[in-house]
Each structure stands twice: as C-alpha cells, then as structure tokens.
PDB file of C-alpha atoms in Angstrom:
ATOM      1  CA  MET A 432      97.318  54.784  23.556  1.00  0.00           C
ATOM      2  CA  ASP A 433      94.495  52.676  25.000  1.00  0.00           C
ATOM      3  CA  LYS A 434      92.590  50.833  22.266  1.00  0.00           C
ATOM      4  CA  THR A 435      90.473  48.583  24.460  1.00  0.00           C
ATOM      5  CA  LEU A 436      86.995  47.663  23.245  1.00  0.00           C
ATOM      6  CA  SER A 437      84.304  47.464  25.936  1.00  0.00           C
ATOM      7  CA  ILE A 438      81.409  45.235  24.874  1.00  0.00           C
ATOM      8  CA  VAL A 439      78.132  45.876  26.718  1.00  0.00           C
ATOM      9  CA  LEU A 440      75.704  42.949  26.838  1.00  0.00           C
ATOM     10  CA  PRO A 441      72.272  43.620  28.419  1.00  0.00           C
ATOM     11  CA  SER A 442      71.069  40.304  29.831  1.00  0.00           C
ATOM     12  CA  TYR A 443      67.566  39.349  30.905  1.00  0.00           C
ATOM     13  CA  ASN A 444      66.824  35.659  31.595  1.00  0.00           C
ATOM     14  CA  GLU A 445      69.762  34.560  29.420  1.00  0.00           C
ATOM     15  CA  GLU A 446      71.334  31.872  31.593  1.00  0.00           C
ATOM     16  CA  GLN A 447      71.540  29.505  28.618  1.00  0.00           C
ATOM     17  CA  MET A 448      73.539  32.010  26.542  1.00  0.00           C
ATOM     18  CA  ILE A 449      76.048  33.570  28.975  1.00  0.00           C
ATOM     19  CA  GLU A 450      78.708  30.857  28.653  1.00  0.00           C
ATOM     20  CA  LYS A 451      78.455  30.523  24.876  1.00  0.00           C
ATOM     21  CA  THR A 452      78.444  34.279  24.337  1.00  0.00           C
ATOM     22  CA  THR A 453      81.515  34.689  26.543  1.00  0.00           C
ATOM     23  CA  GLU A 454      83.453  31.933  24.808  1.00  0.00           C
ATOM     24  CA  THR A 455      82.452  33.005  21.279  1.00  0.00           C
ATOM     25  CA  ILE A 456      83.402  36.671  21.706  1.00  0.00           C
ATOM     26  CA  THR A 457      86.566  35.893  23.702  1.00  0.00           C
ATOM     27  CA  ASP A 458      87.860  33.490  21.039  1.00  0.00           C
ATOM     28  CA  LEU A 459      87.140  36.006  18.292  1.00  0.00           C
ATOM     29  CA  MET A 460      88.745  38.983  20.048  1.00  0.00           C
ATOM     30  CA  GLU A 461      91.868  37.018  20.978  1.00  0.00           C
ATOM     31  CA  GLN A 462      92.158  35.689  17.440  1.00  0.00           C
ATOM     32  CA  GLU A 463      91.960  39.242  16.058  1.00  0.00           C
ATOM     33  CA  GLY A 464      94.319  40.654  18.701  1.00  0.00           C
ATOM     34  CA  ILE A 465      91.761  43.167  19.992  1.00  0.00           C
ATOM     35  CA  PRO A 466      92.048  44.143  23.677  1.00  0.00           C
ATOM     36  CA  PHE A 467      88.571  43.931  25.197  1.00  0.00           C
ATOM     37  CA  GLU A 468      86.297  43.582  28.196  1.00  0.00           C
ATOM     38  CA  LEU A 469      82.854  41.992  28.383  1.00  0.00           C
ATOM     39  CA  ILE A 470      80.300  43.818  30.531  1.00  0.00           C
ATOM     40  CA  PHE A 471      77.213  41.723  31.273  1.00  0.00           C
ATOM     41  CA  VAL A 472      74.351  43.733  32.786  1.00  0.00           C
ATOM     42  CA  ASN A 473      71.864  41.524  34.600  1.00  0.00           C
ATOM     43  CA  ASP A 474      68.546  43.348  34.227  1.00  0.00           C
ATOM     44  CA  GLY A 475      66.699  41.761  37.143  1.00  0.00           C
ATOM     45  CA  SER A 476      66.634  38.273  35.629  1.00  0.00           C
ATOM     46  CA  LYS A 477      64.398  35.674  37.250  1.00  0.00           C
ATOM     47  CA  ASP A 478      66.541  32.688  36.251  1.00  0.00           C
ATOM     48  CA  GLY A 479      70.203  31.865  36.896  1.00  0.00           C
ATOM     49  CA  THR A 480      71.650  34.586  34.654  1.00  0.00           C
ATOM     50  CA  TRP A 481      73.598  36.299  37.454  1.00  0.00           C
ATOM     51  CA  GLU A 482      75.019  33.020  38.720  1.00  0.00           C
ATOM     52  CA  GLU A 483      76.252  32.250  35.191  1.00  0.00           C
ATOM     53  CA  ILE A 484      77.855  35.693  34.946  1.00  0.00           C
ATOM     54  CA  LEU A 485      79.629  35.112  38.280  1.00  0.00           C
ATOM     55  CA  LYS A 486      80.836  31.735  37.034  1.00  0.00           C
ATOM     56  CA  GLN A 487      82.249  33.244  33.838  1.00  0.00           C
ATOM     57  CA  LYS A 488      83.876  36.070  35.816  1.00  0.00           C
ATOM     58  CA  ASP A 489      85.841  33.488  37.825  1.00  0.00           C
ATOM     59  CA  ILE A 490      86.935  31.708  34.643  1.00  0.00           C
ATOM     60  CA  ASN A 491      87.500  34.631  32.274  1.00  0.00           C
ATOM     61  CA  PRO A 492      89.442  37.748  33.425  1.00  0.00           C
ATOM     62  CA  HIS A 493      87.802  39.817  30.657  1.00  0.00           C
ATOM     63  CA  VAL A 494      84.324  39.480  32.198  1.00  0.00           C
ATOM     64  CA  LYS A 495      82.713  42.176  34.320  1.00  0.00           C
ATOM     65  CA  GLY A 496      79.230  41.810  35.791  1.00  0.00           C
ATOM     66  CA  VAL A 497      76.689  44.448  36.775  1.00  0.00           C
ATOM     67  CA  CYS A 498      73.559  43.371  38.637  1.00  0.00           C
ATOM     68  CA  PHE A 499      70.450  45.556  38.950  1.00  0.00           C
ATOM     69  CA  SER A 500      68.343  45.575  42.111  1.00  0.00           C
ATOM     70  CA  ARG A 501      65.333  44.772  39.888  1.00  0.00           C
ATOM     71  CA  ASN A 502      64.282  44.871  36.245  1.00  0.00           C
ATOM     72  CA  PHE A 503      64.757  48.395  34.852  1.00  0.00           C
ATOM     73  CA  GLY A 504      64.596  47.606  31.119  1.00  0.00           C
ATOM     74  CA  LYS A 505      67.026  47.354  28.239  1.00  0.00           C
ATOM     75  CA  GLU A 506      67.612  51.097  27.885  1.00  0.00           C
ATOM     76  CA  ALA A 507      68.706  51.292  31.528  1.00  0.00           C
ATOM     77  CA  ALA A 508      70.938  48.233  31.077  1.00  0.00           C
ATOM     78  CA  ILE A 509      72.657  49.855  28.089  1.00  0.00           C
ATOM     79  CA  SER A 510      73.253  53.062  30.064  1.00  0.00           C
ATOM     80  CA  ALA A 511      74.626  51.130  33.051  1.00  0.00           C
ATOM     81  CA  GLY A 512      76.971  49.093  30.858  1.00  0.00           C
ATOM     82  CA  MET A 513      78.272  52.202  29.109  1.00  0.00           C
ATOM     83  CA  ASP A 514      78.727  53.927  32.464  1.00  0.00           C
ATOM     84  CA  GLN A 515      80.855  51.019  33.723  1.00  0.00           C
ATOM     85  CA  ALA A 516      82.845  50.666  30.481  1.00  0.00           C
ATOM     86  CA  ALA A 517      86.517  51.608  30.728  1.00  0.00           C
ATOM     87  CA  GLY A 518      87.523  51.139  27.087  1.00  0.00           C
ATOM     88  CA  ALA A 519      88.473  53.696  24.455  1.00  0.00           C
ATOM     89  CA  CYS A 520      85.422  52.594  22.492  1.00  0.00           C
ATOM     90  CA  VAL A 521      82.201  50.852  23.515  1.00  0.00           C
ATOM     91  CA  ALA A 522      80.057  48.388  21.572  1.00  0.00           C
ATOM     92  CA  VAL A 523      76.508  47.425  22.496  1.00  0.00           C
ATOM     93  CA  MET A 524      75.083  44.108  21.321  1.00  0.00           C
ATOM     94  CA  ASP A 525      72.474  41.544  22.294  1.00  0.00           C
ATOM     95  CA  CYS A 526      73.502  38.749  24.625  1.00  0.00           C
ATOM     96  CA  ASP A 527      71.720  36.127  22.514  1.00  0.00           C
ATOM     97  CA  LEU A 528      74.274  36.414  19.622  1.00  0.00           C
ATOM     98  CA  GLN A 529      71.592  37.476  17.159  1.00  0.00           C
ATOM     99  CA  HIS A 530      73.986  40.344  16.508  1.00  0.00           C
ATOM    100  CA  PRO A 531      76.889  38.508  14.804  1.00  0.00           C
ATOM    101  CA  PRO A 532      80.151  38.900  16.799  1.00  0.00           C
ATOM    102  CA  GLU A 533      82.178  38.917  13.554  1.00  0.00           C
ATOM    103  CA  THR A 534      80.666  42.306  12.746  1.00  0.00           C
ATOM    104  CA  LEU A 535      82.323  43.656  15.896  1.00  0.00           C
ATOM    105  CA  VAL A 536      85.694  43.222  14.202  1.00  0.00           C
ATOM    106  CA  THR A 537      84.544  45.253  11.177  1.00  0.00           C
ATOM    107  CA  MET A 538      83.199  47.956  13.486  1.00  0.00           C
ATOM    108  CA  TYR A 539      86.423  48.069  15.475  1.00  0.00           C
ATOM    109  CA  ARG A 540      88.578  48.432  12.337  1.00  0.00           C
ATOM    110  CA  LEU A 541      86.362  51.296  11.160  1.00  0.00           C
ATOM    111  CA  TRP A 542      86.803  52.941  14.564  1.00  0.00           C
ATOM    112  CA  GLU A 543      90.568  52.574  14.202  1.00  0.00           C
ATOM    113  CA  SER A 544      90.319  54.340  10.836  1.00  0.00           C
ATOM    114  CA  GLY A 545      88.740  57.388  12.501  1.00  0.00           C
ATOM    115  CA  PHE A 546      84.963  56.870  12.672  1.00  0.00           C
ATOM    116  CA  GLN A 547      83.354  57.680  16.013  1.00  0.00           C
ATOM    117  CA  VAL A 548      79.896  56.133  15.550  1.00  0.00           C
ATOM    118  CA  ILE A 549      79.548  52.829  13.705  1.00  0.00           C
ATOM    119  CA  GLU A 550      75.881  51.924  13.312  1.00  0.00           C
ATOM    120  CA  GLY A 551      74.845  48.325  12.737  1.00  0.00           C
ATOM    121  CA  ILE A 552      71.929  48.234  10.289  1.00  0.00           C
ATOM    122  CA  LYS A 553      69.892  45.167   9.430  1.00  0.00           C
ATOM    123  CA  ALA A 554      70.359  43.689   5.970  1.00  0.00           C
ATOM    124  CA  SER A 555      67.662  41.182   6.925  1.00  0.00           C
ATOM    125  CA  ARG A 556      65.465  40.830  10.026  1.00  0.00           C
ATOM    126  CA  GLY A 557      65.690  37.046  10.320  1.00  0.00           C
ATOM    127  CA  LYS A 558      62.628  34.936  11.019  1.00  0.00           C
ATOM    128  CA  GLU A 559      59.830  37.126  12.372  1.00  0.00           C
ATOM    129  CA  SER A 560      56.065  36.779  12.317  1.00  0.00           C
ATOM    130  CA  LEU A 561      54.033  38.869   9.876  1.00  0.00           C
ATOM    131  CA  ILE A 562      52.400  40.806  12.729  1.00  0.00           C
ATOM    132  CA  TYR A 563      55.808  41.578  14.272  1.00  0.00           C
ATOM    133  CA  LYS A 564      57.181  42.810  10.932  1.00  0.00           C
ATOM    134  CA  MET A 565      54.136  45.042  10.351  1.00  0.00           C
ATOM    135  CA  PHE A 566      54.388  46.415  13.889  1.00  0.00           C
ATOM    136  CA  ALA A 567      58.131  47.104  13.512  1.00  0.00           C
ATOM    137  CA  LYS A 568      57.639  48.762  10.126  1.00  0.00           C
ATOM    138  CA  THR A 569      54.929  51.059  11.505  1.00  0.00           C
ATOM    139  CA  PHE A 570      56.987  51.948  14.578  1.00  0.00           C
ATOM    140  CA  TYR A 571      60.108  52.829  12.590  1.00  0.00           C
ATOM    141  CA  LYS A 572      58.114  54.827  10.062  1.00  0.00           C
ATOM    142  CA  ILE A 573      56.622  56.945  12.865  1.00  0.00           C
ATOM    143  CA  ILE A 574      59.941  57.477  14.647  1.00  0.00           C
ATOM    144  CA  SER A 575      61.768  58.198  11.365  1.00  0.00           C
ATOM    145  CA  ASN A 576      59.222  60.850  10.360  1.00  0.00           C
ATOM    146  CA  ALA A 577      59.280  62.354  13.825  1.00  0.00           C
ATOM    147  CA  THR A 578      63.069  62.580  14.133  1.00  0.00           C
ATOM    148  CA  GLY A 579      64.164  63.071  10.536  1.00  0.00           C
ATOM    149  CA  ILE A 580      66.520  60.075  10.986  1.00  0.00           C
ATOM    150  CA  ASP A 581      66.050  56.979   8.834  1.00  0.00           C
ATOM    151  CA  MET A 582      65.553  54.200  11.371  1.00  0.00           C
ATOM    152  CA  SER A 583      63.891  51.624   9.133  1.00  0.00           C
ATOM    153  CA  ARG A 584      66.825  49.230   9.583  1.00  0.00           C
ATOM    154  CA  ALA A 585      68.216  50.596  12.841  1.00  0.00           C
ATOM    155  CA  SER A 586      69.311  48.417  15.752  1.00  0.00           C
ATOM    156  CA  ASP A 587      70.971  48.640  19.157  1.00  0.00           C
ATOM    157  CA  PHE A 588      74.080  47.017  17.655  1.00  0.00           C
ATOM    158  CA  LYS A 589      76.585  49.896  17.615  1.00  0.00           C
ATOM    159  CA  LEU A 590      80.153  50.869  18.400  1.00  0.00           C
ATOM    160  CA  LEU A 591      80.805  54.313  19.874  1.00  0.00           C
ATOM    161  CA  ASP A 592      84.008  56.220  20.508  1.00  0.00           C
ATOM    162  CA  ARG A 593      84.736  57.238  24.105  1.00  0.00           C
ATOM    163  CA  GLN A 594      83.928  60.884  23.322  1.00  0.00           C
ATOM    164  CA  VAL A 595      80.491  59.889  22.021  1.00  0.00           C
ATOM    165  CA  VAL A 596      79.843  57.683  25.047  1.00  0.00           C
ATOM    166  CA  ASP A 597      80.710  60.519  27.425  1.00  0.00           C
ATOM    167  CA  GLU A 598      78.350  62.888  25.606  1.00  0.00           C
ATOM    168  CA  TYR A 599      75.554  60.290  25.656  1.00  0.00           C
ATOM    169  CA  LEU A 600      75.958  59.675  29.387  1.00  0.00           C
ATOM    170  CA  ARG A 601      75.883  63.432  29.985  1.00  0.00           C
ATOM    171  CA  LEU A 602      72.307  63.666  28.654  1.00  0.00           C
ATOM    172  CA  PRO A 603      70.104  64.542  31.653  1.00  0.00           C
ATOM    173  CA  GLU A 604      66.779  62.910  30.727  1.00  0.00           C
ATOM    174  CA  ARG A 605      65.566  59.817  32.575  1.00  0.00           C
ATOM    175  CA  ASN A 606      63.737  58.252  29.620  1.00  0.00           C
ATOM    176  CA  VAL A 607      66.259  57.621  26.869  1.00  0.00           C
ATOM    177  CA  PHE A 608      66.061  55.902  23.480  1.00  0.00           C
ATOM    178  CA  PHE A 609      69.574  54.656  22.713  1.00  0.00           C
ATOM    179  CA  ARG A 610      68.785  53.562  19.161  1.00  0.00           C
ATOM    180  CA  ALA A 611      67.880  57.131  18.142  1.00  0.00           C
ATOM    181  CA  LEU A 612      70.038  59.186  20.502  1.00  0.00           C
ATOM    182  CA  SER A 613      73.241  57.574  19.229  1.00  0.00           C
ATOM    183  CA  SER A 614      72.428  59.177  15.858  1.00  0.00           C
ATOM    184  CA  TRP A 615      71.168  62.427  17.393  1.00  0.00           C
ATOM    185  CA  VAL A 616      74.489  63.192  19.133  1.00  0.00           C
ATOM    186  CA  GLY A 617      76.208  63.391  15.741  1.00  0.00           C
ATOM    187  CA  PHE A 618      79.981  62.857  15.260  1.00  0.00           C
ATOM    188  CA  LYS A 619      81.671  61.072  12.349  1.00  0.00           C
ATOM    189  CA  THR A 620      79.354  58.186  11.481  1.00  0.00           C
ATOM    190  CA  THR A 621      79.391  55.172   9.187  1.00  0.00           C
ATOM    191  CA  TYR A 622      77.217  52.085   8.763  1.00  0.00           C
ATOM    192  CA  VAL A 623      77.763  48.328   8.693  1.00  0.00           C
ATOM    193  CA  GLU A 624      75.144  45.862   7.464  1.00  0.00           C
ATOM    194  CA  PHE A 625      74.526  42.586   9.274  1.00  0.00           C
ATOM    195  CA  ASP A 626      72.104  39.680   9.047  1.00  0.00           C
ATOM    196  CA  VAL A 627      70.134  38.931  12.193  1.00  0.00           C
ATOM    197  CA  GLN A 628      71.137  35.468  13.414  1.00  0.00           C
ATOM    198  CA  GLN A 629      68.889  32.808  14.868  1.00  0.00           C
ATOM    199  CA  ARG A 630      69.012  31.954  18.537  1.00  0.00           C
ATOM    200  CA  THR A 631      70.788  28.737  19.443  1.00  0.00           C
ATOM    201  CA  ALA A 632      69.306  28.562  22.942  1.00  0.00           C
ATOM    202  CA  GLY A 633      66.493  30.173  24.895  1.00  0.00           C
ATOM    203  CA  LYS A 634      63.720  32.263  23.409  1.00  0.00           C
ATOM    204  CA  SER A 635      62.943  35.922  22.832  1.00  0.00           C
ATOM    205  CA  LYS A 636      61.812  37.840  25.914  1.00  0.00           C
ATOM    206  CA  TRP A 637      59.790  40.306  23.833  1.00  0.00           C
ATOM    207  CA  SER A 638      56.044  39.748  23.841  1.00  0.00           C
ATOM    208  CA  PHE A 639      53.659  41.829  21.727  1.00  0.00           C
ATOM    209  CA  LYS A 640      52.594  43.695  24.870  1.00  0.00           C
ATOM    210  CA  SER A 641      56.171  44.532  25.863  1.00  0.00           C
ATOM    211  CA  LEU A 642      57.013  45.597  22.298  1.00  0.00           C
ATOM    212  CA  ALA A 643      53.973  47.882  22.190  1.00  0.00           C
ATOM    213  CA  ARG A 644      54.951  49.436  25.550  1.00  0.00           C
ATOM    214  CA  TYR A 645      58.550  49.825  24.332  1.00  0.00           C
ATOM    215  CA  ALA A 646      57.386  51.542  21.133  1.00  0.00           C
ATOM    216  CA  VAL A 647      55.015  53.967  22.868  1.00  0.00           C
ATOM    217  CA  ASN A 648      57.578  54.811  25.542  1.00  0.00           C
ATOM    218  CA  ASN A 649      60.344  55.533  23.031  1.00  0.00           C
ATOM    219  CA  ILE A 650      58.169  57.521  20.625  1.00  0.00           C
ATOM    220  CA  THR A 651      56.914  59.771  23.415  1.00  0.00           C
ATOM    221  CA  SER A 652      60.383  60.045  24.971  1.00  0.00           C
ATOM    222  CA  PHE A 653      62.041  61.151  21.751  1.00  0.00           C
ATOM    223  CA  SER A 654      59.301  62.926  19.797  1.00  0.00           C
ATOM    224  CA  ALA A 655      56.233  65.144  20.136  1.00  0.00           C
ATOM    225  CA  ALA A 656      54.607  63.550  17.070  1.00  0.00           C
ATOM    226  CA  PRO A 657      51.583  62.149  18.982  1.00  0.00           C
ATOM    227  CA  MET A 658      50.840  65.664  20.261  1.00  0.00           C
ATOM    228  CA  GLN A 659      50.912  66.869  16.670  1.00  0.00           C
ATOM    229  CA  ILE A 660      48.377  64.156  15.792  1.00  0.00           C
ATOM    230  CA  VAL A 661      46.039  65.643  18.399  1.00  0.00           C
ATOM    231  CA  THR A 662      46.458  69.064  16.757  1.00  0.00           C
ATOM    232  CA  PHE A 663      45.718  67.507  13.351  1.00  0.00           C
ATOM    233  CA  PHE A 664      42.479  65.959  14.628  1.00  0.00           C
ATOM    234  CA  GLY A 665      41.481  69.306  16.119  1.00  0.00           C
ATOM    235  CA  PHE A 666      42.003  71.035  12.757  1.00  0.00           C
ATOM    236  CA  ILE A 667      39.970  68.386  10.906  1.00  0.00           C
ATOM    237  CA  PHE A 668      37.064  68.685  13.329  1.00  0.00           C
ATOM    238  CA  PHE A 669      37.164  72.463  13.054  1.00  0.00           C
ATOM    239  CA  LEU A 670      36.698  72.143   9.278  1.00  0.00           C
ATOM    240  CA  VAL A 671      33.858  69.643   9.763  1.00  0.00           C
ATOM    241  CA  ALA A 672      32.201  71.982  12.286  1.00  0.00           C
ATOM    242  CA  VAL A 673      32.407  74.903   9.861  1.00  0.00           C
ATOM    243  CA  ILE A 674      30.832  72.847   7.061  1.00  0.00           C
ATOM    244  CA  LEU A 675      28.034  71.535   9.295  1.00  0.00           C
ATOM    245  CA  GLY A 676      27.461  75.027  10.660  1.00  0.00           C
ATOM    246  CA  ILE A 677      27.054  76.484   7.166  1.00  0.00           C
ATOM    247  CA  GLN A 678      24.704  73.639   6.230  1.00  0.00           C
ATOM    248  CA  SER A 679      22.583  74.171   9.366  1.00  0.00           C
ATOM    249  CA  LEU A 680      22.304  77.931   8.739  1.00  0.00           C
ATOM    250  CA  TYR A 681      21.330  77.335   5.125  1.00  0.00           C
ATOM    251  CA  MET A 682      18.598  74.852   6.152  1.00  0.00           C
ATOM    252  CA  TYR A 683      17.319  77.284   8.807  1.00  0.00           C
ATOM    253  CA  PHE A 684      17.071  80.329   6.531  1.00  0.00           C
ATOM    254  CA  SER A 685      15.582  78.315   3.670  1.00  0.00           C
ATOM    255  CA  GLY A 686      12.712  77.269   5.920  1.00  0.00           C
ATOM    256  CA  HIS A 687      13.515  73.559   6.081  1.00  0.00           C
ATOM    257  CA  ALA A 688      13.506  71.605   9.324  1.00  0.00           C
ATOM    258  CA  VAL A 689      16.949  70.485  10.456  1.00  0.00           C
ATOM    259  CA  GLU A 690      17.086  66.709  10.325  1.00  0.00           C
ATOM    260  CA  GLY A 691      19.744  64.156  11.058  1.00  0.00           C
ATOM    261  CA  PHE A 692      19.352  63.152  14.701  1.00  0.00           C
ATOM    262  CA  THR A 693      21.279  59.899  14.076  1.00  0.00           C
ATOM    263  CA  THR A 694      24.092  61.835  12.422  1.00  0.00           C
ATOM    264  CA  VAL A 695      24.327  64.171  15.420  1.00  0.00           C
ATOM    265  CA  ILE A 696      24.525  61.244  17.851  1.00  0.00           C
ATOM    266  CA  LEU A 697      27.230  59.523  15.785  1.00  0.00           C
ATOM    267  CA  LEU A 698      29.202  62.756  15.548  1.00  0.00           C
ATOM    268  CA  LEU A 699      28.952  63.276  19.306  1.00  0.00           C
ATOM    269  CA  LEU A 700      30.178  59.734  19.965  1.00  0.00           C
ATOM    270  CA  PHE A 701      33.018  60.100  17.461  1.00  0.00           C
ATOM    271  CA  VAL A 702      34.091  63.506  18.741  1.00  0.00           C
ATOM    272  CA  GLY A 703      33.885  62.250  22.328  1.00  0.00           C
ATOM    273  CA  SER A 704      36.137  59.282  21.462  1.00  0.00           C
ATOM    274  CA  VAL A 705      38.703  61.532  19.803  1.00  0.00           C
ATOM    275  CA  LEU A 706      38.639  63.895  22.792  1.00  0.00           C
ATOM    276  CA  MET A 707      39.258  61.004  25.190  1.00  0.00           C
ATOM    277  CA  PHE A 708      42.090  59.748  22.963  1.00  0.00           C
ATOM    278  CA  SER A 709      43.588  63.239  22.882  1.00  0.00           C
ATOM    279  CA  LEU A 710      43.368  63.579  26.652  1.00  0.00           C
ATOM    280  CA  GLY A 711      45.073  60.200  26.966  1.00  0.00           C
ATOM    281  CA  VAL A 712      47.983  61.333  24.770  1.00  0.00           C
ATOM    282  CA  ILE A 713      48.314  64.614  26.677  1.00  0.00           C
ATOM    283  CA  GLY A 714      48.111  62.733  29.979  1.00  0.00           C
ATOM    284  CA  TYR A 715      50.876  60.367  28.871  1.00  0.00           C
ATOM    285  CA  TYR A 716      53.157  63.301  28.104  1.00  0.00           C
ATOM    286  CA  ILE A 717      52.332  64.854  31.470  1.00  0.00           C
ATOM    287  CA  SER A 718      53.294  61.564  33.142  1.00  0.00           C
ATOM    288  CA  LYS A 719      56.623  61.691  31.271  1.00  0.00           C
ATOM    289  CA  ILE A 720      57.197  65.222  32.541  1.00  0.00           C
ATOM    290  CA  TYR A 721      56.343  64.008  36.055  1.00  0.00           C
ATOM    291  CA  GLU A 722      58.911  61.210  35.777  1.00  0.00           C
ATOM    292  CA  GLU A 723      61.588  63.639  34.588  1.00  0.00           C
ATOM    293  CA  VAL A 724      60.829  66.151  37.352  1.00  0.00           C
ATOM    294  CA  LYS A 725      61.211  63.475  40.059  1.00  0.00           C
ATOM    295  CA  MET A 726      64.806  62.935  38.864  1.00  0.00           C
ATOM    296  CA  ARG A 727      64.925  59.316  39.959  1.00  0.00           C
ATOM    297  CA  PRO A 728      67.995  57.393  38.707  1.00  0.00           C
ATOM    298  CA  ARG A 729      67.669  55.373  35.509  1.00  0.00           C
ATOM    299  CA  TYR A 730      68.703  52.249  37.425  1.00  0.00           C
ATOM    300  CA  ILE A 731      69.959  50.970  40.783  1.00  0.00           C
ATOM    301  CA  ILE A 732      72.940  48.604  40.940  1.00  0.00           C
ATOM    302  CA  SER A 733      73.030  45.999  43.702  1.00  0.00           C
ATOM    303  CA  GLU A 734      76.384  44.452  42.835  1.00  0.00           C
ATOM    304  CA  ILE A 735      79.381  44.864  40.510  1.00  0.00           C
ATOM    305  CA  VAL A 736      81.976  42.134  39.997  1.00  0.00           C
ATOM    306  CA  GLY A 737      85.118  41.971  37.925  1.00  0.00           C
ATOM    307  CA  THR A 738      88.066  44.309  37.793  1.00  0.00           C
ATOM    308  CA  ASP A 739      88.507  47.311  35.512  1.00  0.00           C
ATOM    309  CA  ILE A 740      91.025  47.257  32.678  1.00  0.00           C
ATOM    310  CA  ASP A 741      94.626  47.471  33.846  1.00  0.00           C
TER     311      ASP A 741
END
C-alpha cells in the first residue's frame, strides 16, 4: 500500500528559503522513514525562486517543481500543488518554515492511525503587529460566524487523505478558500497545535493591502454574510423611517411646523452613503458571479519539472 506523503509548498519570491526548506524537510522525512515528495509551486515570483527550485530538483530526487505563467495567488498555488500530488496523503505548508516541519511527522502518524483531515491550529501567532492581530481577529470572527466553523486559530497548514484531496479538487468553483473548505468537506478530522516560527531569511510578502484583499475575496467567496449586512441596514432604516413618519404626522396634525432641516440633510447623506455601500457589496457579488460564469481556469502552468513517484 502506498503511504507516500506529498508536501505542497506555495512559493512566491522565496529564493532565499528554497534550499533550506528542501534540506530541512528532506532530513526530517528520511530520519523518520516517511516516503515523500516535495512539490514547490512557483506563483509567478519576480526573483530567482524558480531557478532555485530547478537547482534543488537536480540535486534532490524528491523535488518536483510547478511554475505558473504569472502570479495567480496562494489559493491557486495550493490547488495546483494538490492537483500534481501523487501521494496517498497531501500536506500543505508555507515555504518559509513558519509552519514547523516537525509537526508534519505528528500529522502523518495521525493519518496512519485513520484520520483523514489533520488541521494545524495556531497555539501562538508569533510576532505580529497590533494592527495585524486586530485585523486577523476581526476577519476570523466574521468568517467563523458566517460558516459556523471556528476559524479563530485556523491556518493553511494541513494534511489531507487522498480521498479528501480528490473531493476538494472536484469542487467546481473558481474562487476557493482552502482554509475553510478543508473543514467544509467533512471526513474524520483531528487537530494539532503548533507555534508559528520566525523567518530565518527573507520577509513576509503580505502587505496590509494584500491581506485586506485576501480577506474580502475569501469572505465573499465562502459566505453571503455581507449581503445579510445589507439586509440588516435596510431593516434598521425601515424602523427609523416609520418612527420619523409617525413623528411628522403627529407634528402636522397638532398644528406645529415641521422643523429639522439639518437633520433631514444629515439623514439624506447617511442614507445615501449606506445605499452606495450596499450597491458596492451587491456589485462585488455580481462580479464574483461573472468570474464563475466565465469558467476560466484557476491557474495556468508554464512548466513542470521532476518525476512522479515511482
């Protein structure tokens, strides 16, 4: 029975980490006697990441490289790596080793014991700025409430059985959120805690702008919660309109002049702002529908190197 572990490593501008990541994981897997393959997915890097992957492929027979035609994003890189994986189980982890490789061994042993989804959850988030922590907390609270899945400590660090991988890849949507969908598909699941490690080389590629775009994209791809917010605002303004209407009728029939020109102007400005916000949310969902209808591929591969598992 094949028990090979395929390890998918999305890589964007990680030329300083490719060699160390390869050597660290290879030494660990060989020490533990775990058959494995390393699948580096070059997500349109602008540095020498692909050249480093090619170099490691020539040195290490366990290395397989996938190169995108351009940058398609981490979610696409994860899907491409899983699609190219030939192992009986597939792990996804960051190329920068902030996901500790030692935890892979724990995950693999749990898979051997019969679990099909082993979720890596963060015991600590490492060194992050206050703004980043607040942003992450808000994002995970929204997505957890929207999906009914506790994602407060969720990560992309996971190990999935081949059956789970096949079901995930069968999902037809173009915009996917791996972190949530791996829980949504179900199957026998367990959890492993890990401490986020510090980088030894390079720097994070996530800016506040890219994190905000990532959050909005994933929330709208996986949940209709923002649309429900629009409905909530509509209900609140209906109540306000009823109250103001009753007040205006009372003032009219009691013979008093209706005052409050400033209040009316402020209400018009506020209502107009909310309407524009609501139209923006609806428009964003329509754009998502448009993207799905076009049925463009999640990614385009320009080159694949390295042989499949014998």
